[in-house]
PDB file of C-alpha atoms in Angstrom:
ATOM      1  CA  MET I   1       0.245  -0.081   0.314  1.00 50.00           C
ATOM      2  CA  LYS I   2       2.654   2.862   0.697  1.00 50.00           C
ATOM      3  CA  ARG I   3       4.786   1.937  -2.849  1.00 51.00           C
ATOM      4  CA  GLN I   4       1.588   2.462  -4.439  1.00 54.00           C
ATOM      5  CA  LYS I   5       0.719   6.471  -2.904  1.00 53.00           C
ATOM      6  CA  ARG I   6       5.231   6.516  -3.590  1.00 57.00           C
ATOM      7  CA  VAL I   7       3.977   5.623  -6.969  1.00 50.00           C
ATOM      8  CA  LEU I   8       1.182   8.236  -7.380  1.00 57.00           C
ATOM      9  CA  ALA I   9       3.161  11.102  -6.139  1.00 56.00           C
ATOM     10  CA  ALA I  10       5.908  10.878  -8.042  1.00 56.00           C
ATOM     11  CA  ALA I  11       3.497  10.539 -11.316  1.00 57.00           C
ATOM     12  CA  LEU I  12       1.683  14.133  -9.529  1.00 58.00           C
ATOM     13  CA  CYS I  13       5.698  15.858  -9.182  1.00 50.00           C
ATOM     14  CA  ALA I  14       6.286  14.954 -12.824  1.00 54.00           C
ATOM     15  CA  ALA I  15       3.340  16.874 -14.310  1.00 52.00           C
ATOM     16  CA  MET I  16       3.688  19.589 -12.361  1.00 57.00           C
ATOM     17  CA  LEU I  17       6.678  20.764 -13.610  1.00 47.00           C
ATOM     18  CA  LEU I  18       5.725  19.245 -16.992  1.00 48.00           C
ATOM     19  CA  LEU I  19       3.407  22.193 -16.515  1.00 46.00           C
ATOM     20  CA  CYS I  20       5.422  24.788 -15.524  1.00 45.00           C
ATOM     21  CA  GLY I  21       7.614  24.067 -18.134  1.00 50.00           C
ATOM     22  CA  CYS I  22       4.861  25.107 -21.131  1.00 41.00           C
ATOM     23  CA  SER I  23       4.769  29.113 -21.113  1.00 44.00           C
ATOM     24  CA  GLY I  24       1.315  31.194 -21.795  1.00 45.00           C
ATOM     25  CA  GLN I  25      -0.165  27.426 -21.824  1.00 45.00           C
ATOM     26  CA  GLU I  26      -1.836  29.382 -18.578  1.00 46.00           C
ATOM     27  CA  ASN I  27      -4.998  28.486 -19.106  1.00 49.00           C
ATOM     28  CA  ASN I  28      -4.355  24.746 -20.485  1.00 49.00           C
ATOM     29  CA  LEU I  29      -2.139  24.125 -16.959  1.00 41.00           C
ATOM     30  CA  LYS I  30      -4.995  25.698 -15.096  1.00 53.00           C
ATOM     31  CA  GLU I  31      -7.150  22.673 -16.753  1.00 56.00           C
ATOM     32  CA  THR I  32      -4.593  20.592 -16.651  1.00 45.00           C
ATOM     33  CA  GLN I  33      -4.203  22.167 -12.677  1.00 51.00           C
ATOM     34  CA  SER I  34      -7.837  20.523 -12.572  1.00 56.00           C
ATOM     35  CA  GLN I  35      -7.183  17.388 -14.257  1.00 57.00           C
ATOM     36  CA  VAL I  36      -4.613  16.912 -11.495  1.00 44.00           C
ATOM     37  CA  GLU I  37      -6.723  16.860  -8.926  1.00 57.00           C
ATOM     38  CA  ASP I  38      -8.528  15.349  -9.947  1.00 59.00           C
ATOM     39  CA  SER I  39      -6.650  13.109 -10.877  1.00 51.00           C
ATOM     40  CA  VAL I  40      -5.273  12.333  -7.185  1.00 45.00           C
ATOM     41  CA  SER I  41      -8.248  12.499  -5.296  1.00 54.00           C
ATOM     42  CA  SER I  42      -9.545  10.256  -7.374  1.00 53.00           C
ATOM     43  CA  VAL I  43      -6.774   8.124  -6.861  1.00 44.00           C
ATOM     44  CA  SER I  44      -6.828   8.627  -2.651  1.00 52.00           C
ATOM     45  CA  GLN I  45     -10.025   7.147  -3.042  1.00 56.00           C
ATOM     46  CA  SER I  46      -9.482   4.747  -4.748  1.00 49.00           C
ATOM     47  CA  ALA I  47      -6.519   3.889  -2.342  1.00 47.00           C
ATOM     48  CA  SER I  48      -9.228   4.654   0.306  1.00 52.00           C
ATOM     49  CA  ALA I  49     -11.506   1.618  -0.491  1.00 48.00           C
ATOM     50  CA  LEU I  50      -8.419  -0.249  -1.631  1.00 41.00           C
ATOM     51  CA  GLU I  51      -6.462  -0.717   2.612  1.00 49.00           C
ATOM     52  CA  THR I  52     -10.532  -0.925   3.776  1.00 46.00           C
ATOM     53  CA  ASP I  53     -10.911  -4.505   1.207  1.00 48.00           C
ATOM     54  CA  VAL I  54      -7.521  -5.299   2.156  1.00 40.00           C
ATOM     55  CA  LYS I  55      -8.678  -5.588   6.141  1.00 47.00           C
ATOM     56  CA  THR I  56     -12.267  -6.119   5.819  1.00 42.00           C
ATOM     57  CA  GLN I  57     -10.876  -8.837   3.028  1.00 46.00           C
ATOM     58  CA  PRO I  58      -9.376 -11.249   6.127  1.00 45.00           C
ATOM     59  CA  VAL I  59     -11.806 -10.911   8.060  1.00 38.00           C
ATOM     60  CA  GLN I  60     -13.653 -11.845   6.062  1.00 43.00           C
ATOM     61  CA  GLN I  61     -12.503 -14.991   4.965  1.00 43.00           C
ATOM     62  CA  GLU I  62     -11.113 -16.014   9.038  1.00 43.00           C
ATOM     63  CA  VAL I  63     -14.567 -16.080   9.832  1.00 35.00           C
ATOM     64  CA  SER I  64     -15.742 -18.088   7.353  1.00 41.00           C
ATOM     65  CA  GLN I  65     -13.385 -20.559   7.382  1.00 45.00           C
ATOM     66  CA  THR I  66     -14.476 -20.794  11.244  1.00 41.00           C
ATOM     67  CA  SER I  67     -17.234 -20.488  10.425  1.00 41.00           C
ATOM     68  CA  SER I  68     -16.831 -23.306   8.164  1.00 43.00           C
ATOM     69  CA  ALA I  69     -14.793 -25.583  10.734  1.00 43.00           C
ATOM     70  CA  ALA I  70     -17.219 -25.397  13.202  1.00 41.00           C
ATOM     71  CA  SER I  71     -19.824 -26.882  11.328  1.00 42.00           C
ATOM     72  CA  GLN I  72     -18.257 -30.416  10.611  1.00 46.00           C
ATOM     73  CA  PRO I  73     -17.776 -32.076  12.667  1.00 42.00           C
ATOM     74  CA  LYS I  74     -15.059 -33.102  14.617  1.00 44.00           C
ATOM     75  CA  GLU I  75     -12.813 -36.691  13.569  1.00 43.00           C
ATOM     76  CA  LEU I  76     -12.600 -39.153  16.078  1.00 38.00           C
ATOM     77  CA  SER I  77      -8.980 -39.577  17.483  1.00 41.00           C
ATOM     78  CA  SER I  78      -7.925 -43.021  16.223  1.00 39.00           C
ATOM     79  CA  ALA I  79      -7.323 -43.642  19.882  1.00 39.00           C
ATOM     80  CA  SER I  80     -10.795 -42.883  20.383  1.00 39.00           C
ATOM     81  CA  GLN I  81     -11.985 -45.156  17.426  1.00 42.00           C
ATOM     82  CA  ALA I  82     -10.147 -48.169  18.210  1.00 41.00           C
ATOM     83  CA  THR I  83     -10.849 -49.696  21.736  1.00 42.00           C
ATOM     84  CA  PRO I  84     -14.637 -48.264  22.329  1.00 42.00           C
ATOM     85  CA  SER I  85     -15.332 -46.468  26.108  1.00 42.00           C
ATOM     86  CA  ALA I  86     -15.503 -49.978  28.037  1.00 44.00           C
ATOM     87  CA  GLN I  87     -18.736 -48.600  30.061  1.00 43.00           C
ATOM     88  CA  PRO I  88     -20.945 -45.281  28.577  1.00 42.00           C
ATOM     89  CA  GLU I  89     -20.995 -42.393  31.108  1.00 46.00           C
ATOM     90  CA  VAL I  90     -24.802 -42.556  32.563  1.00 38.00           C
ATOM     91  CA  GLU I  91     -25.843 -39.584  34.726  1.00 45.00           C
ATOM     92  CA  THR I  92     -27.247 -40.442  37.556  1.00 42.00           C
ATOM     93  CA  THR I  93     -28.847 -39.562  39.421  1.00 45.00           C
ATOM     94  CA  THR I  94     -29.346 -39.739  44.454  1.00 45.00           C
ATOM     95  CA  THR I  95     -32.727 -39.855  45.357  1.00 46.00           C
ATOM     96  CA  THR I  96     -33.374 -40.436  49.381  1.00 47.00           C
ATOM     97  CA  PRO I  97     -36.412 -43.127  49.560  1.00 47.00           C
ATOM     98  CA  GLN I  98     -39.725 -41.859  50.655  1.00 53.00           C
ATOM     99  CA  THR I  99     -40.683 -43.940  54.634  1.00 51.00           C
ATOM    100  CA  SER I 100     -44.272 -43.348  54.615  1.00 51.00           C
ATOM    101  CA  PRO I 101     -45.867 -41.433  57.850  1.00 54.00           C
ATOM    102  CA  ALA I 102     -46.963 -42.911  60.407  1.00 52.00           C
ATOM    103  CA  PRO I 103     -50.957 -42.563  60.226  1.00 51.00           C
ATOM    104  CA  GLN I 104     -52.563 -40.410  61.676  1.00 53.00           C
ATOM    105  CA  ALA I 105     -55.289 -40.170  63.595  1.00 49.00           C
ATOM    106  CA  THR I 106     -56.651 -38.601  60.940  1.00 59.00           C
ATOM    107  CA  ALA I 107     -56.553 -41.465  59.095  1.00 80.00           C
ATOM    108  CA  CYS I 108     -58.053 -43.987  61.021  1.00 89.00           C
ATOM    109  CA  GLN I 109     -60.402 -43.226  64.371  1.00 88.00           C
ATOM    110  CA  HIS I 110     -57.801 -45.878  66.710  1.00 89.00           C
ATOM    111  CA  THR I 111     -58.992 -47.494  69.542  1.00 90.00           C
ATOM    112  CA  PHE I 112     -56.107 -48.899  71.429  1.00 89.00           C
ATOM    113  CA  HIS I 113     -55.964 -51.757  73.907  1.00 90.00           C
ATOM    114  CA  ASN I 114     -52.529 -52.367  76.346  1.00 90.00           C
ATOM    115  CA  ILE I 115     -50.102 -55.270  74.862  1.00 89.00           C
ATOM    116  CA  GLY I 116     -46.582 -54.694  76.729  1.00 86.00           C
ATOM    117  CA  SER I 117     -46.155 -56.296  79.670  1.00 83.00           C
ATOM    118  CA  ALA I 118     -45.914 -55.221  83.247  1.00 77.00           C
ATOM    119  CA  GLY I 119     -42.439 -56.685  83.961  1.00 78.00           C
ATOM    120  CA  THR I 120     -41.737 -58.259  87.027  1.00 79.00           C
ATOM    121  CA  CYS I 121     -39.717 -58.349  89.893  1.00 82.00           C
ATOM    122  CA  SER I 122     -36.397 -58.145  87.774  1.00 79.00           C
ATOM    123  CA  THR I 123     -37.665 -57.011  85.012  1.00 84.00           C
ATOM    124  CA  PRO I 124     -39.351 -53.388  83.997  1.00 88.00           C
ATOM    125  CA  GLY I 125     -42.445 -53.378  81.685  1.00 87.00           C
ATOM    126  CA  GLN I 126     -43.375 -51.510  79.069  1.00 90.00           C
ATOM    127  CA  HIS I 127     -46.638 -49.894  78.638  1.00 91.00           C
ATOM    128  CA  ILE I 128     -47.400 -51.131  74.672  1.00 92.00           C
ATOM    129  CA  TYR I 129     -51.066 -49.377  73.477  1.00 94.00           C
ATOM    130  CA  GLU I 130     -51.572 -51.671  69.596  1.00 93.00           C
ATOM    131  CA  CYS I 131     -54.559 -50.267  67.191  1.00 93.00           C
ATOM    132  CA  THR I 132     -56.724 -52.875  66.903  1.00 91.00           C
ATOM    133  CA  LYS I 133     -57.932 -51.459  63.482  1.00 88.00           C
ATOM    134  CA  CYS I 134     -54.999 -49.956  61.896  1.00 90.00           C
ATOM    135  CA  GLY I 135     -52.298 -51.669  63.401  1.00 87.00           C
ATOM    136  CA  TYR I 136     -50.659 -48.017  64.210  1.00 89.00           C
ATOM    137  CA  THR I 137     -48.714 -49.048  67.780  1.00 91.00           C
ATOM    138  CA  GLU I 138     -47.472 -46.294  69.762  1.00 90.00           C
ATOM    139  CA  TYR I 139     -44.953 -46.604  73.147  1.00 90.00           C
ATOM    140  CA  GLY I 140     -45.354 -45.944  76.700  1.00 89.00           C
ATOM    141  CA  ASP I 141     -43.557 -45.954  79.975  1.00 90.00           C
ATOM    142  CA  ILE I 142     -41.188 -47.869  80.932  1.00 88.00           C
ATOM    143  CA  ILE I 143     -42.318 -49.600  83.895  1.00 84.00           C
ATOM    144  CA  PRO I 144     -39.981 -49.845  86.961  1.00 83.00           C
ATOM    145  CA  PRO I 145     -39.787 -53.563  88.452  1.00 76.00           C
ATOM    146  CA  GLU I 146     -41.438 -54.235  91.525  1.00 82.00           C
ATOM    147  CA  HIS I 147     -42.877 -57.337  93.387  1.00 83.00           C
ATOM    148  CA  PHE I 148     -46.078 -58.386  92.161  1.00 83.00           C
ATOM    149  CA  GLY I 149     -48.911 -59.674  94.904  1.00 87.00           C
ATOM    150  CA  LYS I 150     -51.755 -59.480  97.373  1.00 88.00           C
ATOM    151  CA  TYR I 151     -48.991 -60.757 100.338  1.00 91.00           C
ATOM    152  CA  ALA I 152     -46.214 -62.365  98.624  1.00 90.00           C
ATOM    153  CA  CYS I 153     -44.571 -61.270  94.855  1.00 90.00           C
ATOM    154  CA  GLU I 154     -46.298 -64.394  93.179  1.00 87.00           C
ATOM    155  CA  TYR I 155     -42.706 -64.091  91.526  1.00 86.00           C
ATOM    156  CA  CYS I 156     -40.164 -64.675  93.815  1.00 87.00           C
ATOM    157  CA  GLY I 157     -42.816 -65.257  96.938  1.00 88.00           C
ATOM    158  CA  VAL I 158     -40.841 -62.080  98.853  1.00 91.00           C
ATOM    159  CA  PRO I 159     -43.309 -60.643 101.511  1.00 93.00           C
ATOM    160  CA  LEU I 160     -44.678 -57.285 100.288  1.00 92.00           C
ATOM    161  CA  PRO I 161     -43.368 -54.527 103.037  1.00 91.00           C
ATOM    162  CA  GLU I 162     -47.994 -53.386 102.876  1.00 91.00           C
ATOM    163  CA  TYR I 163     -48.130 -56.627 104.659  1.00 90.00           C
ATOM    164  CA  PRO I 164     -46.130 -57.695 106.398  1.00 92.00           C
ATOM    165  CA  PHE I 165     -48.153 -60.048 108.446  1.00 92.00           C
ATOM    166  CA  GLU I 166     -49.762 -61.996 106.147  1.00 91.00           C
ATOM    167  CA  GLY I 167     -47.008 -61.919 104.088  1.00 91.00           C
ATOM    168  CA  LEU I 168     -44.752 -63.909 105.849  1.00 92.00           C
ATOM    169  CA  ASN I 169     -48.016 -66.588 106.299  1.00 90.00           C
ATOM    170  CA  VAL I 170     -48.053 -66.662 102.670  1.00 89.00           C
ATOM    171  CA  TRP I 171     -44.742 -67.583 101.886  1.00 91.00           C
ATOM    172  CA  LEU I 172     -44.465 -70.123 105.962  1.00 89.00           C
ATOM    173  CA  GLU I 173     -47.128 -71.883 103.627  1.00 86.00           C
ATOM    174  CA  ASP I 174     -46.197 -71.732  99.883  1.00 86.00           C
ATOM    175  CA  THR I 175     -42.502 -71.758 100.100  1.00 83.00           C
ATOM    176  CA  ALA I 176     -41.111 -73.084 103.855  1.00 80.00           C
ATOM    177  CA  GLY I 177     -43.716 -75.544 103.436  1.00 78.00           C
ATOM    178  CA  GLY I 178     -45.262 -75.003 106.392  1.00 80.00           C
ATOM    179  CA  ASN I 179     -43.636 -74.333 109.364  1.00 86.00           C
ATOM    180  CA  TRP I 180     -39.564 -73.173 108.543  1.00 92.00           C
ATOM    181  CA  ILE I 181     -37.635 -74.374 111.443  1.00 92.00           C
ATOM    182  CA  TYR I 182     -34.138 -73.442 112.797  1.00 93.00           C
ATOM    183  CA  GLU I 183     -31.956 -74.882 115.156  1.00 91.00           C
ATOM    184  CA  ASP I 184     -29.293 -73.421 117.269  1.00 83.00           C
ATOM    185  CA  THR I 185     -26.994 -74.524 119.552  1.00 82.00           C
ATOM    186  CA  LEU I 186     -29.701 -73.969 122.921  1.00 79.00           C
ATOM    187  CA  GLY I 187     -32.891 -75.022 120.905  1.00 88.00           C
ATOM    188  CA  SER I 188     -35.763 -75.763 118.021  1.00 93.00           C
ATOM    189  CA  PHE I 189     -36.425 -72.264 116.906  1.00 94.00           C
ATOM    190  CA  GLN I 190     -40.380 -73.126 114.422  1.00 92.00           C
ATOM    191  CA  LEU I 191     -42.478 -70.953 113.007  1.00 91.00           C
ATOM    192  CA  THR I 192     -45.430 -71.740 112.301  1.00 85.00           C
ATOM    193  CA  PRO I 193     -47.830 -70.126 110.131  1.00 78.00           C
ATOM    194  CA  TYR I 194     -51.003 -68.759 111.669  1.00 66.00           C
ATOM    195  CA  LEU I 195     -52.643 -72.010 112.147  1.00 59.00           C
ATOM    196  CA  PHE I 196     -55.707 -72.026 114.347  1.00 55.00           C
ATOM    197  CA  THR I 197     -55.513 -68.293 114.191  1.00 58.00           C
ATOM    198  CA  GLU I 198     -56.226 -65.698 111.341  1.00 65.00           C
ATOM    199  CA  LEU I 199     -53.499 -64.850 108.540  1.00 74.00           C
ATOM    200  CA  GLY I 200     -52.463 -62.092 110.162  1.00 76.00           C
ATOM    201  CA  ASP I 201     -51.053 -63.803 113.140  1.00 85.00           C
ATOM    202  CA  VAL I 202     -47.975 -65.288 113.279  1.00 88.00           C
ATOM    203  CA  THR I 203     -46.725 -67.520 116.147  1.00 90.00           C
ATOM    204  CA  VAL I 204     -43.335 -69.066 117.308  1.00 92.00           C
ATOM    205  CA  TYR I 205     -42.556 -71.971 118.766  1.00 93.00           C
ATOM    206  CA  TYR I 206     -38.600 -72.554 120.876  1.00 93.00           C
ATOM    207  CA  PHE I 207     -38.073 -76.046 122.468  1.00 90.00           C
ATOM    208  CA  THR I 208     -34.458 -76.388 123.493  1.00 88.00           C
ATOM    209  CA  ALA I 209     -32.763 -78.719 123.232  1.00 86.00           C
ATOM    210  CA  ASP I 210     -32.913 -80.804 127.065  1.00 86.00           C
ATOM    211  CA  GLY I 211     -36.938 -79.788 126.948  1.00 86.00           C
ATOM    212  CA  SER I 212     -36.407 -78.156 130.534  1.00 90.00           C
ATOM    213  CA  LYS I 213     -38.076 -74.237 129.023  1.00 93.00           C
ATOM    214  CA  TRP I 214     -40.080 -73.587 126.163  1.00 94.00           C
ATOM    215  CA  LEU I 215     -41.873 -70.986 124.786  1.00 96.00           C
ATOM    216  CA  ASP I 216     -44.150 -69.652 122.604  1.00 94.00           C
ATOM    217  CA  PHE I 217     -45.613 -66.592 121.536  1.00 94.00           C
ATOM    218  CA  THR I 218     -48.151 -65.093 119.301  1.00 92.00           C
ATOM    219  CA  LEU I 219     -48.124 -61.500 116.975  1.00 92.00           C
ATOM    220  CA  TYR I 220     -50.994 -60.139 116.370  1.00 92.00           C
ATOM    221  CA  GLN I 221     -51.654 -57.003 114.095  1.00 90.00           C
ATOM    222  CA  ASN I 222     -52.497 -54.927 116.705  1.00 91.00           C
ATOM    223  CA  GLY I 223     -48.946 -55.180 118.392  1.00 93.00           C
ATOM    224  CA  ALA I 224     -50.014 -57.548 120.660  1.00 95.00           C
ATOM    225  CA  ILE I 225     -48.710 -60.171 121.764  1.00 96.00           C
ATOM    226  CA  ARG I 226     -49.176 -62.984 123.881  1.00 95.00           C
ATOM    227  CA  LEU I 227     -46.374 -64.969 124.863  1.00 96.00           C
ATOM    228  CA  SER I 228     -45.989 -68.868 127.237  1.00 96.00           C
ATOM    229  CA  TYR I 229     -43.059 -69.704 128.699  1.00 97.00           C
ATOM    230  CA  SER I 230     -42.888 -72.845 130.749  1.00 96.00           C
ATOM    231  CA  ASP I 231     -39.965 -74.180 133.089  1.00 96.00           C
ATOM    232  CA  SER I 232     -38.193 -76.562 136.035  1.00 94.00           C
ATOM    233  CA  ASN I 233     -39.778 -73.091 138.221  1.00 95.00           C
ATOM    234  CA  GLY I 234     -43.408 -72.718 136.773  1.00 94.00           C
ATOM    235  CA  ASN I 235     -44.985 -71.135 134.332  1.00 94.00           C
ATOM    236  CA  MET I 236     -46.929 -68.329 132.698  1.00 94.00           C
ATOM    237  CA  SER I 237     -48.676 -66.553 130.405  1.00 96.00           C
ATOM    238  CA  GLY I 238     -50.294 -63.307 129.652  1.00 96.00           C
ATOM    239  CA  THR I 239     -51.034 -60.752 126.704  1.00 96.00           C
ATOM    240  CA  TRP I 240     -48.698 -57.259 126.240  1.00 97.00           C
ATOM    241  CA  ASN I 241     -48.238 -54.878 124.025  1.00 96.00           C
ATOM    242  CA  CYS I 242     -44.810 -55.623 122.342  1.00 96.00           C
ATOM    243  CA  SER I 243     -43.736 -52.468 122.840  1.00 95.00           C
ATOM    244  CA  GLU I 244     -43.343 -53.787 126.900  1.00 96.00           C
ATOM    245  CA  ILE I 245     -41.172 -56.761 125.422  1.00 96.00           C
ATOM    246  CA  ASP I 246     -38.193 -55.424 126.965  1.00 95.00           C
ATOM    247  CA  HIS I 247     -34.881 -56.609 128.755  1.00 93.00           C
ATOM    248  CA  ASN I 248     -37.168 -55.533 131.982  1.00 96.00           C
ATOM    249  CA  PHE I 249     -39.221 -58.373 131.040  1.00 97.00           C
ATOM    250  CA  PRO I 250     -38.003 -61.330 131.637  1.00 97.00           C
ATOM    251  CA  MET I 251     -37.845 -60.422 135.676  1.00 97.00           C
ATOM    252  CA  ARG I 252     -41.504 -58.678 135.870  1.00 96.00           C
ATOM    253  CA  PHE I 253     -42.895 -61.798 134.034  1.00 97.00           C
ATOM    254  CA  ALA I 254     -40.775 -64.132 136.672  1.00 96.00           C
ATOM    255  CA  GLN I 255     -42.761 -61.726 139.201  1.00 96.00           C
ATOM    256  CA  GLN I 256     -45.647 -62.318 138.343  1.00 95.00           C
ATOM    257  CA  ALA I 257     -45.461 -66.383 137.890  1.00 95.00           C
ATOM    258  CA  VAL I 258     -43.227 -67.242 140.663  1.00 95.00           C
ATOM    259  CA  SER I 259     -43.147 -66.096 144.905  1.00 94.00           C
ATOM    260  CA  ASP I 260     -40.191 -66.533 145.166  1.00 95.00           C
ATOM    261  CA  PRO I 261     -36.867 -64.724 145.145  1.00 95.00           C
ATOM    262  CA  GLN I 262     -34.406 -67.135 143.616  1.00 96.00           C
ATOM    263  CA  ALA I 263     -37.351 -69.023 141.199  1.00 96.00           C
ATOM    264  CA  GLN I 264     -38.391 -66.016 140.207  1.00 96.00           C
ATOM    265  CA  GLN I 265     -33.956 -65.095 139.345  1.00 97.00           C
ATOM    266  CA  ARG I 266     -33.647 -68.596 137.437  1.00 96.00           C
ATOM    267  CA  MET I 267     -36.921 -68.384 135.910  1.00 97.00           C
ATOM    268  CA  ALA I 268     -36.296 -64.385 134.002  1.00 97.00           C
ATOM    269  CA  GLU I 269     -33.536 -65.445 133.354  1.00 96.00           C
ATOM    270  CA  GLY I 270     -34.111 -68.844 131.674  1.00 94.00           C
ATOM    271  CA  LEU I 271     -36.805 -67.241 129.664  1.00 96.00           C
ATOM    272  CA  ASN I 272     -34.515 -64.220 128.932  1.00 95.00           C
ATOM    273  CA  GLN I 273     -31.766 -66.762 126.747  1.00 92.00           C
ATOM    274  CA  THR I 274     -34.676 -68.181 125.831  1.00 93.00           C
ATOM    275  CA  LEU I 275     -36.712 -64.678 124.943  1.00 95.00           C
ATOM    276  CA  ASN I 276     -33.995 -62.709 123.218  1.00 93.00           C
ATOM    277  CA  SER I 277     -32.864 -66.933 120.873  1.00 92.00           C
ATOM    278  CA  SER I 278     -36.148 -66.761 119.435  1.00 93.00           C
ATOM    279  CA  LEU I 279     -36.966 -62.967 119.222  1.00 94.00           C
ATOM    280  CA  GLU I 280     -32.796 -62.960 117.768  1.00 93.00           C
ATOM    281  CA  ILE I 281     -33.697 -66.178 114.865  1.00 94.00           C
ATOM    282  CA  PHE I 282     -37.341 -64.501 113.871  1.00 95.00           C
ATOM    283  CA  ARG I 283     -35.415 -61.489 113.127  1.00 95.00           C
ATOM    284  CA  GLN I 284     -32.435 -63.123 111.174  1.00 94.00           C
ATOM    285  CA  LEU I 285     -35.278 -64.878 109.309  1.00 94.00           C
ATOM    286  CA  VAL I 286     -37.713 -61.591 107.895  1.00 95.00           C
ATOM    287  CA  SER I 287     -34.414 -59.075 107.160  1.00 95.00           C
ATOM    288  CA  ARG I 288     -34.356 -60.966 104.124  1.00 93.00           C
ATOM    289  CA  PHE I 289     -37.689 -59.641 103.183  1.00 92.00           C
ATOM    290  CA  GLY I 290     -37.122 -55.942 104.183  1.00 92.00           C
ATOM    291  CA  PHE I 291     -38.307 -56.114 107.837  1.00 95.00           C
ATOM    292  CA  THR I 292     -37.723 -55.821 111.432  1.00 95.00           C
ATOM    293  CA  LEU I 293     -38.288 -56.532 114.976  1.00 95.00           C
ATOM    294  CA  SER I 294     -40.394 -52.739 115.007  1.00 95.00           C
ATOM    295  CA  THR I 295     -42.828 -53.849 112.082  1.00 95.00           C
ATOM    296  CA  TYR I 296     -43.816 -56.381 114.202  1.00 94.00           C
ATOM    297  CA  GLY I 297     -44.339 -54.575 116.912  1.00 94.00           C
ATOM    298  CA  PHE I 298     -41.730 -54.810 119.072  1.00 96.00           C
ATOM    299  CA  THR I 299     -39.558 -51.299 120.654  1.00 94.00           C
ATOM    300  CA  ALA I 300     -36.695 -53.062 122.268  1.00 90.00           C
ATOM    301  CA  TRP I 301     -34.556 -55.084 119.836  1.00 77.00           C
TER     302      TRP I 301
END
């Protein structure tokens, strides 16, 4: 493009020199000058048009080539043609499984019944409510382990603390076979259920090994005790409150039984030994059920 401009400029200079050398041709010179200017303007317009064409043509060609290349499919590489993919690419969508909502009261007018268990004295239970119509289940409170029964636990046989007299008798009949016998160095202790008395009465028999002394007493729920004692010095029976049976009771008992002071002393000593032994054996037995002597009205032991 620059080369074309230089050629045009040289031609213009030559024309000017030629016009200057021609004297007397002023009018022709002016006319020629006007023609030259017109020629220069025409050449300049042509050059400008040529420059515009030069700038736009490569861009159009490039755009055309790009458009042509985009319109044709891409060729697979030789590796792709030779070895197809072992596993096609599959678009996967992870979905969360929908769980069925629990039946609502609006769907079923539930009628519940308790299918739970009460448990035992060693295992807890639980309230479980099931609808008899649709089977919908609700879980209620845990039931702590506890003894169950009227007088003694139906599971383990332990007398219930609410009924210490009746419970002990039920235990004697169901577990001890009617009588509970305990042998010690002094003699034989026998705890007997109510026999011919009321269910709430507990009867104790205590015999020394040589048979020289024997003691029996019956405990009543009202806190009374009917006591009988006999030895070589005499015998006596009576009814007292259990709270009166203290460590001075043997002497008071002997003083009422015999009049001789020496006999009173011997009877008091024998009753004291026999009573202490029988109450200690009774205490050991009932303590396994959580009872004490005070449970049966005694206050001094």
